[in-house]
Amino acid sequence: MNKKVFLTSDGFSFHTLELRWNPTDAEFTKAFDQLKCNSRSGEFYPVKEVGGVFAWRCNAFSRNGIQVFLTRGHQNMISLTVNPRKLIEPDASYLGIVPPYQDTLEEIRNNFTLVIRKAGLPEDINAWKLHRLDLCVNICWNRKNVAAELIRLLRLDEPLSSAFVKESELRRHAVRWSNDRVELVAYDKLLQMKRESLIKGEKLPKSVLRVELHFGRAWIRDFIKKEQLKTTVDAIQVLSQNSRRLILKYAQKCMYGGMYRKLKAQLEIVEEADGMKKKIRKRLKGILKTANSSSLKEARKGLTEEQWETCLGHFRRLGVHPLPLREKYPVKQLPSLLMILNELDEEWDSMKIQKDGRLVPCIF
């Protein structure tokens, strides 16, 4: 087995932006006409009409990573969904996210102006409100199906915090945790790219897990106020600079840490642990056995919140994930997603899994 886990060269950064603008009736009509004039057949079309609210979509600038949505009703709105990597590099791989360089945001801003000028919309990105931003990171292995296995294991977890609801999307091999302000998603990126025919003969890792953190408008508004940010560009820059910190912050609320191992190995670690009461040792073994045959949700039944927290504290101390690795999986141990996110960063973007389960920095 290749025992390395690594990040793509983009590291922790951001991907999708949603920008919004509320034009007057006259501004809306002018933009509508110019977008329609700039669109080829099939690139500008109505989407829906519900209760007197009309909507259209324009794909004329999709090569540059920009989709335009127009809504006319009690309040006019034009929104842009922007893939900033495509904006600065139209032929970029769909695996890529925004490169983590100082001048990248300025390049995005300049290219945004050039594209949007053709659309007859406000040219300066600061004229638009930031409505959504997705921070993200690609975690890679040169071994097939590792991402799929981690997704399978995450589906058997429960959200660590009761403030989050977890959903699984079996077809997409995705897991998402959400509340009314943020959404954390982990999914098999290569599987998604294959299904949507987005792979273009490029050399790719054998397995890629994409982690995304989606912020809604309410969270972004509060963040801008707290950080005293003046412009949309300022907000994008500060959020992107804090990508790893924020992804890790919410991952720690949703996921369990530690190393996945086969049930026998997990039980041996618990049995050999020093300074543990017999009652606690028995309880930890019971959790592991039930989780192995069912799920963590089933394993915690009958335990009070205090008892469960005590058990989790022991698992953390032992470096044990409370969900064992399935017996037929072809490796003995697999670091949990939270463990990987804790260890990988911009300085050490490649780690090797030691025999004792530790992750240590390595260089290709």
Short mmCIF file of C-alpha atoms in Angstrom, two decimals:
data_model
loop_
_atom_site.label_atom_id
_atom_site.label_comp_id
_atom_site.label_asym_id
_atom_site.label_seq_id
_atom_site.Cartn_x
_atom_site.Cartn_y
_atom_site.Cartn_z
CA MET A 1 0.00 0.00 0.00
CA ASN A 2 1.10 3.54 -0.73
CA LYS A 3 0.82 4.95 2.78
CA LYS A 4 0.87 8.62 1.84
CA VAL A 5 -2.01 11.04 2.03
CA PHE A 6 -1.53 14.45 0.44
CA LEU A 7 -3.20 17.66 -0.71
CA THR A 8 -3.34 18.96 -4.26
CA SER A 9 -1.05 21.92 -4.89
CA ASP A 10 -3.94 24.35 -4.29
CA GLY A 11 -4.07 23.35 -0.61
CA PHE A 12 -6.88 24.84 1.46
CA SER A 13 -8.66 27.51 -0.54
CA PHE A 14 -12.08 28.37 -1.98
CA HIS A 15 -14.15 27.39 -4.99
CA THR A 16 -17.68 28.62 -5.72
CA LEU A 17 -18.92 32.18 -5.13
CA GLU A 18 -22.45 33.47 -5.37
CA LEU A 19 -22.78 37.22 -5.87
CA ARG A 20 -26.04 39.20 -5.90
CA TRP A 21 -27.19 42.62 -7.12
CA ASN A 22 -30.61 44.27 -6.84
CA PRO A 23 -31.13 46.46 -9.95
CA THR A 24 -33.86 49.02 -10.55
CA ASP A 25 -36.49 48.20 -13.17
CA ALA A 26 -34.58 50.23 -15.77
CA GLU A 27 -31.24 48.56 -14.88
CA PHE A 28 -32.86 45.13 -14.97
CA THR A 29 -34.38 45.73 -18.44
CA LYS A 30 -31.06 47.00 -19.81
CA ALA A 31 -29.14 44.00 -18.39
CA PHE A 32 -31.80 41.55 -19.60
CA ASP A 33 -31.63 42.88 -23.17
CA GLN A 34 -27.81 42.91 -23.28
CA LEU A 35 -27.49 39.39 -21.88
CA LYS A 36 -30.02 38.11 -24.39
CA CYS A 37 -28.16 39.90 -27.20
CA ASN A 38 -24.84 38.30 -26.09
CA SER A 39 -26.30 34.78 -25.90
CA ARG A 40 -26.38 32.17 -28.61
CA SER A 41 -29.31 29.85 -29.19
CA GLY A 42 -30.09 27.89 -26.05
CA GLU A 43 -27.85 29.99 -23.78
CA PHE A 44 -30.60 32.28 -22.46
CA TYR A 45 -33.89 30.74 -21.35
CA PRO A 46 -36.70 31.03 -18.78
CA VAL A 47 -36.45 28.86 -15.69
CA LYS A 48 -39.78 29.22 -13.86
CA GLU A 49 -42.68 31.46 -12.97
CA VAL A 50 -44.12 31.09 -9.48
CA GLY A 51 -46.61 33.53 -7.99
CA GLY A 52 -45.72 36.38 -10.31
CA VAL A 53 -41.95 35.88 -9.90
CA PHE A 54 -40.19 35.29 -13.21
CA ALA A 55 -36.69 33.82 -13.59
CA TRP A 56 -34.19 33.30 -16.41
CA ARG A 57 -30.77 31.71 -16.77
CA CYS A 58 -27.88 32.78 -18.98
CA ASN A 59 -25.02 30.40 -19.81
CA ALA A 60 -23.25 32.68 -22.29
CA PHE A 61 -20.25 33.06 -19.97
CA SER A 62 -20.03 29.49 -18.65
CA ARG A 63 -16.63 28.93 -20.29
CA ASN A 64 -15.34 31.67 -18.00
CA GLY A 65 -16.95 30.03 -14.97
CA ILE A 66 -19.91 32.41 -14.61
CA GLN A 67 -23.62 31.47 -14.65
CA VAL A 68 -26.13 34.35 -14.57
CA PHE A 69 -29.60 34.08 -12.99
CA LEU A 70 -32.21 36.84 -13.32
CA THR A 71 -35.32 37.16 -11.15
CA ARG A 72 -38.07 39.74 -11.61
CA GLY A 73 -40.83 40.14 -9.04
CA HIS A 74 -41.47 42.25 -5.96
CA GLN A 75 -37.67 42.77 -5.87
CA ASN A 76 -35.43 42.50 -8.91
CA MET A 77 -32.34 40.34 -8.45
CA ILE A 78 -29.45 39.23 -10.62
CA SER A 79 -27.18 36.60 -9.15
CA LEU A 80 -23.92 35.16 -10.41
CA THR A 81 -22.56 31.72 -9.59
CA VAL A 82 -18.82 32.00 -10.13
CA ASN A 83 -16.17 29.30 -10.43
CA PRO A 84 -13.11 31.53 -9.85
CA ARG A 85 -10.63 28.90 -11.06
CA LYS A 86 -12.38 28.79 -14.44
CA LEU A 87 -12.53 32.58 -14.44
CA ILE A 88 -8.73 32.86 -14.41
CA GLU A 89 -8.03 29.62 -16.32
CA PRO A 90 -10.97 28.48 -18.54
CA ASP A 91 -9.25 25.18 -19.43
CA ALA A 92 -8.40 24.29 -15.83
CA SER A 93 -9.23 20.82 -14.49
CA TYR A 94 -12.50 20.49 -12.61
CA LEU A 95 -10.43 19.11 -9.75
CA GLY A 96 -8.65 22.43 -9.31
CA ILE A 97 -9.63 25.14 -6.87
CA VAL A 98 -8.26 28.67 -6.48
CA PRO A 99 -4.43 28.68 -6.30
CA PRO A 100 -3.21 29.96 -2.89
CA TYR A 101 -1.14 32.89 -4.12
CA GLN A 102 -1.19 36.53 -3.06
CA ASP A 103 -1.98 37.90 -6.51
CA THR A 104 -4.72 35.35 -7.34
CA LEU A 105 -7.58 37.44 -5.98
CA GLU A 106 -6.46 40.48 -7.95
CA GLU A 107 -6.39 38.34 -11.11
CA ILE A 108 -9.89 37.08 -10.32
CA ARG A 109 -11.10 40.64 -9.84
CA ASN A 110 -9.57 41.82 -13.14
CA ASN A 111 -10.96 38.89 -15.14
CA PHE A 112 -14.36 39.35 -13.52
CA THR A 113 -14.42 42.93 -14.79
CA LEU A 114 -13.47 41.88 -18.34
CA VAL A 115 -16.18 39.20 -18.54
CA ILE A 116 -18.98 41.10 -16.79
CA ARG A 117 -18.36 44.20 -18.92
CA LYS A 118 -19.62 42.19 -21.92
CA ALA A 119 -22.75 41.30 -19.97
CA GLY A 120 -23.68 44.91 -19.25
CA LEU A 121 -23.62 44.30 -15.50
CA PRO A 122 -21.71 46.14 -12.72
CA GLU A 123 -18.03 45.56 -13.54
CA ASP A 124 -16.51 45.89 -10.08
CA ILE A 125 -16.92 42.80 -7.93
CA ASN A 126 -17.35 45.14 -4.94
CA ALA A 127 -20.65 46.33 -6.43
CA TRP A 128 -22.04 42.85 -5.70
CA LYS A 129 -22.97 41.35 -2.32
CA LEU A 130 -21.32 38.08 -1.34
CA HIS A 131 -24.22 35.68 -0.81
CA ARG A 132 -22.37 32.36 -0.69
CA LEU A 133 -18.79 31.13 -0.58
CA ASP A 134 -17.46 27.56 -0.57
CA LEU A 135 -14.14 26.88 1.14
CA CYS A 136 -12.63 23.57 0.13
CA VAL A 137 -9.67 21.18 0.04
CA ASN A 138 -8.80 18.06 -2.01
CA ILE A 139 -7.35 15.13 -0.04
CA CYS A 140 -5.61 12.56 -2.23
CA TRP A 141 -4.20 9.04 -2.19
CA ASN A 142 -2.40 7.00 -4.85
CA ARG A 143 -4.56 4.04 -3.90
CA LYS A 144 -8.02 3.42 -5.35
CA ASN A 145 -11.24 3.63 -3.35
CA VAL A 146 -9.86 5.22 -0.17
CA ALA A 147 -12.23 8.18 -0.55
CA ALA A 148 -15.15 5.79 -1.07
CA GLU A 149 -14.23 3.86 2.08
CA LEU A 150 -13.99 7.02 4.19
CA ILE A 151 -17.40 8.12 2.92
CA ARG A 152 -18.83 4.71 3.84
CA LEU A 153 -17.41 5.04 7.35
CA LEU A 154 -18.65 8.61 7.73
CA ARG A 155 -22.16 7.47 6.82
CA LEU A 156 -22.07 5.16 9.85
CA ASP A 157 -21.07 8.02 12.17
CA GLU A 158 -23.37 10.37 14.03
CA PRO A 159 -22.78 14.14 14.08
CA LEU A 160 -20.51 14.85 17.03
CA SER A 161 -22.55 17.98 17.82
CA SER A 162 -26.32 17.83 18.18
CA ALA A 163 -26.43 21.27 16.50
CA PHE A 164 -25.81 19.54 13.15
CA VAL A 165 -27.97 17.22 11.09
CA LYS A 166 -26.23 14.59 8.95
CA GLU A 167 -27.46 13.32 5.61
CA SER A 168 -26.00 10.72 3.26
CA GLU A 169 -26.29 10.71 -0.51
CA LEU A 170 -25.55 7.13 -1.52
CA ARG A 171 -25.53 7.72 -5.26
CA ARG A 172 -23.10 10.64 -5.02
CA HIS A 173 -20.98 8.96 -2.33
CA ALA A 174 -21.38 12.07 -0.22
CA VAL A 175 -22.02 12.96 3.40
CA ARG A 176 -23.23 16.38 4.52
CA TRP A 177 -23.63 17.97 7.94
CA SER A 178 -25.73 21.12 8.18
CA ASN A 179 -27.52 23.59 10.39
CA ASP A 180 -29.38 26.74 9.36
CA ARG A 181 -26.15 28.70 8.76
CA VAL A 182 -23.43 26.43 7.36
CA GLU A 183 -23.04 23.14 5.54
CA LEU A 184 -20.02 20.81 5.59
CA VAL A 185 -19.80 18.27 2.76
CA ALA A 186 -17.40 15.40 2.03
CA TYR A 187 -17.64 13.48 -1.23
CA ASP A 188 -15.75 11.30 -3.70
CA LYS A 189 -14.55 13.91 -6.20
CA LEU A 190 -13.26 11.53 -8.87
CA LEU A 191 -16.55 9.64 -8.89
CA GLN A 192 -18.42 12.90 -9.42
CA MET A 193 -16.06 13.94 -12.23
CA LYS A 194 -16.44 10.57 -13.98
CA ARG A 195 -20.23 10.60 -13.77
CA GLU A 196 -20.42 14.15 -15.14
CA SER A 197 -17.77 13.48 -17.85
CA LEU A 198 -15.44 16.15 -16.43
CA ILE A 199 -12.18 14.17 -16.76
CA LYS A 200 -10.26 15.26 -19.86
CA GLY A 201 -7.31 12.89 -20.21
CA GLU A 202 -5.42 14.53 -17.35
CA LYS A 203 -3.21 12.73 -14.84
CA LEU A 204 -5.08 12.47 -11.57
CA PRO A 205 -4.52 10.81 -8.17
CA LYS A 206 -6.18 7.42 -7.80
CA SER A 207 -8.53 8.64 -5.08
CA VAL A 208 -9.67 12.14 -4.09
CA LEU A 209 -11.92 13.19 -1.22
CA ARG A 210 -13.24 16.75 -1.57
CA VAL A 211 -14.26 18.57 1.62
CA GLU A 212 -16.33 21.74 1.20
CA LEU A 213 -17.65 24.24 3.72
CA HIS A 214 -20.60 26.27 2.43
CA PHE A 215 -21.51 29.56 4.10
CA GLY A 216 -24.94 31.11 3.63
CA ARG A 217 -25.72 34.83 3.56
CA ALA A 218 -26.59 35.09 7.28
CA TRP A 219 -23.25 33.60 8.37
CA ILE A 220 -21.32 35.76 5.89
CA ARG A 221 -23.16 38.92 6.98
CA ASP A 222 -22.29 38.28 10.64
CA PHE A 223 -18.68 37.46 9.74
CA ILE A 224 -18.26 40.68 7.73
CA LYS A 225 -19.67 42.69 10.65
CA LYS A 226 -17.48 40.94 13.23
CA GLU A 227 -14.28 41.36 11.18
CA GLN A 228 -15.25 44.93 10.17
CA LEU A 229 -14.72 44.19 6.48
CA LYS A 230 -15.57 46.97 4.06
CA THR A 231 -15.81 45.31 0.64
CA THR A 232 -16.75 42.05 -1.06
CA VAL A 233 -13.11 41.53 -2.08
CA ASP A 234 -12.03 41.98 1.56
CA ALA A 235 -14.56 39.33 2.64
CA ILE A 236 -13.40 36.82 0.01
CA GLN A 237 -9.76 37.41 0.88
CA VAL A 238 -10.17 36.99 4.65
CA LEU A 239 -12.35 33.90 4.26
CA SER A 240 -9.92 32.27 1.82
CA GLN A 241 -6.96 33.02 4.11
CA ASN A 242 -8.81 31.25 6.93
CA SER A 243 -9.94 28.28 4.85
CA ARG A 244 -8.12 25.60 6.82
CA ARG A 245 -9.03 27.06 10.21
CA LEU A 246 -12.72 27.30 9.36
CA ILE A 247 -12.97 23.87 7.70
CA LEU A 248 -11.24 22.32 10.71
CA LYS A 249 -13.44 24.26 13.16
CA TYR A 250 -16.63 22.80 11.72
CA ALA A 251 -15.15 19.36 11.05
CA GLN A 252 -14.38 19.15 14.79
CA LYS A 253 -18.07 19.78 15.50
CA CYS A 254 -19.24 17.05 13.12
CA MET A 255 -16.69 14.22 12.98
CA TYR A 256 -14.91 11.83 15.32
CA GLY A 257 -11.11 11.69 15.25
CA GLY A 258 -8.62 8.88 15.74
CA MET A 259 -7.45 5.97 13.61
CA TYR A 260 -9.78 3.37 12.10
CA ARG A 261 -8.49 -0.16 12.77
CA LYS A 262 -9.98 -3.64 12.58
CA LEU A 263 -12.13 -4.61 15.57
CA LYS A 264 -9.56 -7.01 17.04
CA ALA A 265 -6.85 -4.34 17.03
CA GLN A 266 -9.19 -1.76 18.58
CA LEU A 267 -10.19 -4.15 21.36
CA GLU A 268 -6.52 -4.94 22.08
CA ILE A 269 -5.69 -1.24 22.46
CA VAL A 270 -8.55 -0.82 24.94
CA GLU A 271 -7.56 -3.97 26.85
CA GLU A 272 -3.93 -2.87 27.18
CA ALA A 273 -4.72 0.76 28.14
CA ASP A 274 -3.32 1.84 31.49
CA GLY A 275 -5.27 3.49 34.28
CA MET A 276 -8.76 2.52 33.11
CA LYS A 277 -11.54 1.23 35.32
CA LYS A 278 -12.90 -2.21 34.51
CA LYS A 279 -16.41 -0.78 33.99
CA ILE A 280 -15.16 1.79 31.45
CA ARG A 281 -13.05 -0.81 29.64
CA LYS A 282 -16.09 -3.05 29.27
CA ARG A 283 -18.22 -0.15 28.04
CA LEU A 284 -15.66 0.89 25.40
CA LYS A 285 -15.45 -2.68 24.11
CA GLY A 286 -19.24 -2.85 23.93
CA ILE A 287 -19.37 0.34 21.88
CA LEU A 288 -16.77 -0.98 19.43
CA LYS A 289 -18.54 -4.33 19.00
CA THR A 290 -21.96 -2.76 18.43
CA ALA A 291 -20.56 -0.11 16.08
CA ASN A 292 -18.78 -2.84 14.12
CA SER A 293 -22.00 -4.78 13.55
CA SER A 294 -24.31 -1.78 13.20
CA SER A 295 -23.50 1.93 13.62
CA LEU A 296 -22.41 4.47 16.21
CA LYS A 297 -26.02 5.55 16.62
CA GLU A 298 -26.85 2.06 17.80
CA ALA A 299 -23.68 1.84 19.91
CA ARG A 300 -24.53 4.88 22.03
CA LYS A 301 -28.07 3.76 22.86
CA GLY A 302 -28.67 3.48 26.59
CA LEU A 303 -25.80 5.84 27.48
CA THR A 304 -26.37 9.24 29.02
CA GLU A 305 -24.73 12.29 27.44
CA GLU A 306 -22.16 12.33 30.26
CA GLN A 307 -21.34 8.63 29.83
CA TRP A 308 -20.96 9.05 26.06
CA GLU A 309 -18.65 12.05 26.47
CA THR A 310 -16.54 10.12 28.96
CA CYS A 311 -16.18 7.24 26.50
CA LEU A 312 -15.28 9.59 23.65
CA GLY A 313 -12.61 11.15 25.87
CA HIS A 314 -11.02 7.73 26.36
CA PHE A 315 -11.18 6.95 22.63
CA ARG A 316 -9.46 10.29 21.88
CA ARG A 317 -6.75 9.58 24.46
CA LEU A 318 -6.10 6.17 22.87
CA GLY A 319 -6.17 7.54 19.31
CA VAL A 320 -8.98 5.11 18.51
CA HIS A 321 -11.92 5.94 16.28
CA PRO A 322 -15.01 4.39 17.91
CA LEU A 323 -16.05 2.80 14.60
CA PRO A 324 -13.87 -0.20 13.59
CA LEU A 325 -12.61 -0.73 10.05
CA ARG A 326 -14.41 -3.54 8.21
CA GLU A 327 -12.58 -6.86 8.20
CA LYS A 328 -12.45 -7.20 4.41
CA TYR A 329 -10.85 -3.81 3.86
CA PRO A 330 -7.33 -4.53 2.46
CA VAL A 331 -5.38 -2.37 4.95
CA LYS A 332 -5.01 -2.67 8.70
CA GLN A 333 -5.57 0.98 9.56
CA LEU A 334 -6.92 4.14 7.99
CA PRO A 335 -6.68 7.66 9.44
CA SER A 336 -10.06 9.32 9.96
CA LEU A 337 -10.93 12.39 7.92
CA LEU A 338 -10.71 14.61 11.02
CA MET A 339 -7.26 13.19 11.82
CA ILE A 340 -6.09 14.02 8.28
CA LEU A 341 -7.53 17.55 8.39
CA ASN A 342 -5.78 18.12 11.73
CA GLU A 343 -2.39 17.08 10.37
CA LEU A 344 -2.25 18.39 6.79
CA ASP A 345 -1.67 22.08 6.17
CA GLU A 346 0.07 24.48 3.78
CA GLU A 347 3.50 23.68 5.25
CA TRP A 348 3.13 19.90 5.49
CA ASP A 349 0.87 18.90 2.59
CA SER A 350 1.99 15.25 2.50
CA MET A 351 1.94 12.77 5.39
CA LYS A 352 3.02 9.15 5.81
CA ILE A 353 1.07 6.65 7.91
CA GLN A 354 3.42 4.96 10.41
CA LYS A 355 2.96 1.39 11.63
CA ASP A 356 1.88 2.70 15.04
CA GLY A 357 -0.87 4.78 13.38
CA ARG A 358 0.79 8.18 13.63
CA LEU A 359 0.86 10.57 10.70
CA VAL A 360 4.29 12.09 10.09
CA PRO A 361 5.33 14.70 7.48
CA CYS A 362 7.05 13.41 4.38
CA ILE A 363 8.39 14.76 1.09
CA PHE A 364 7.69 13.16 -2.28
#
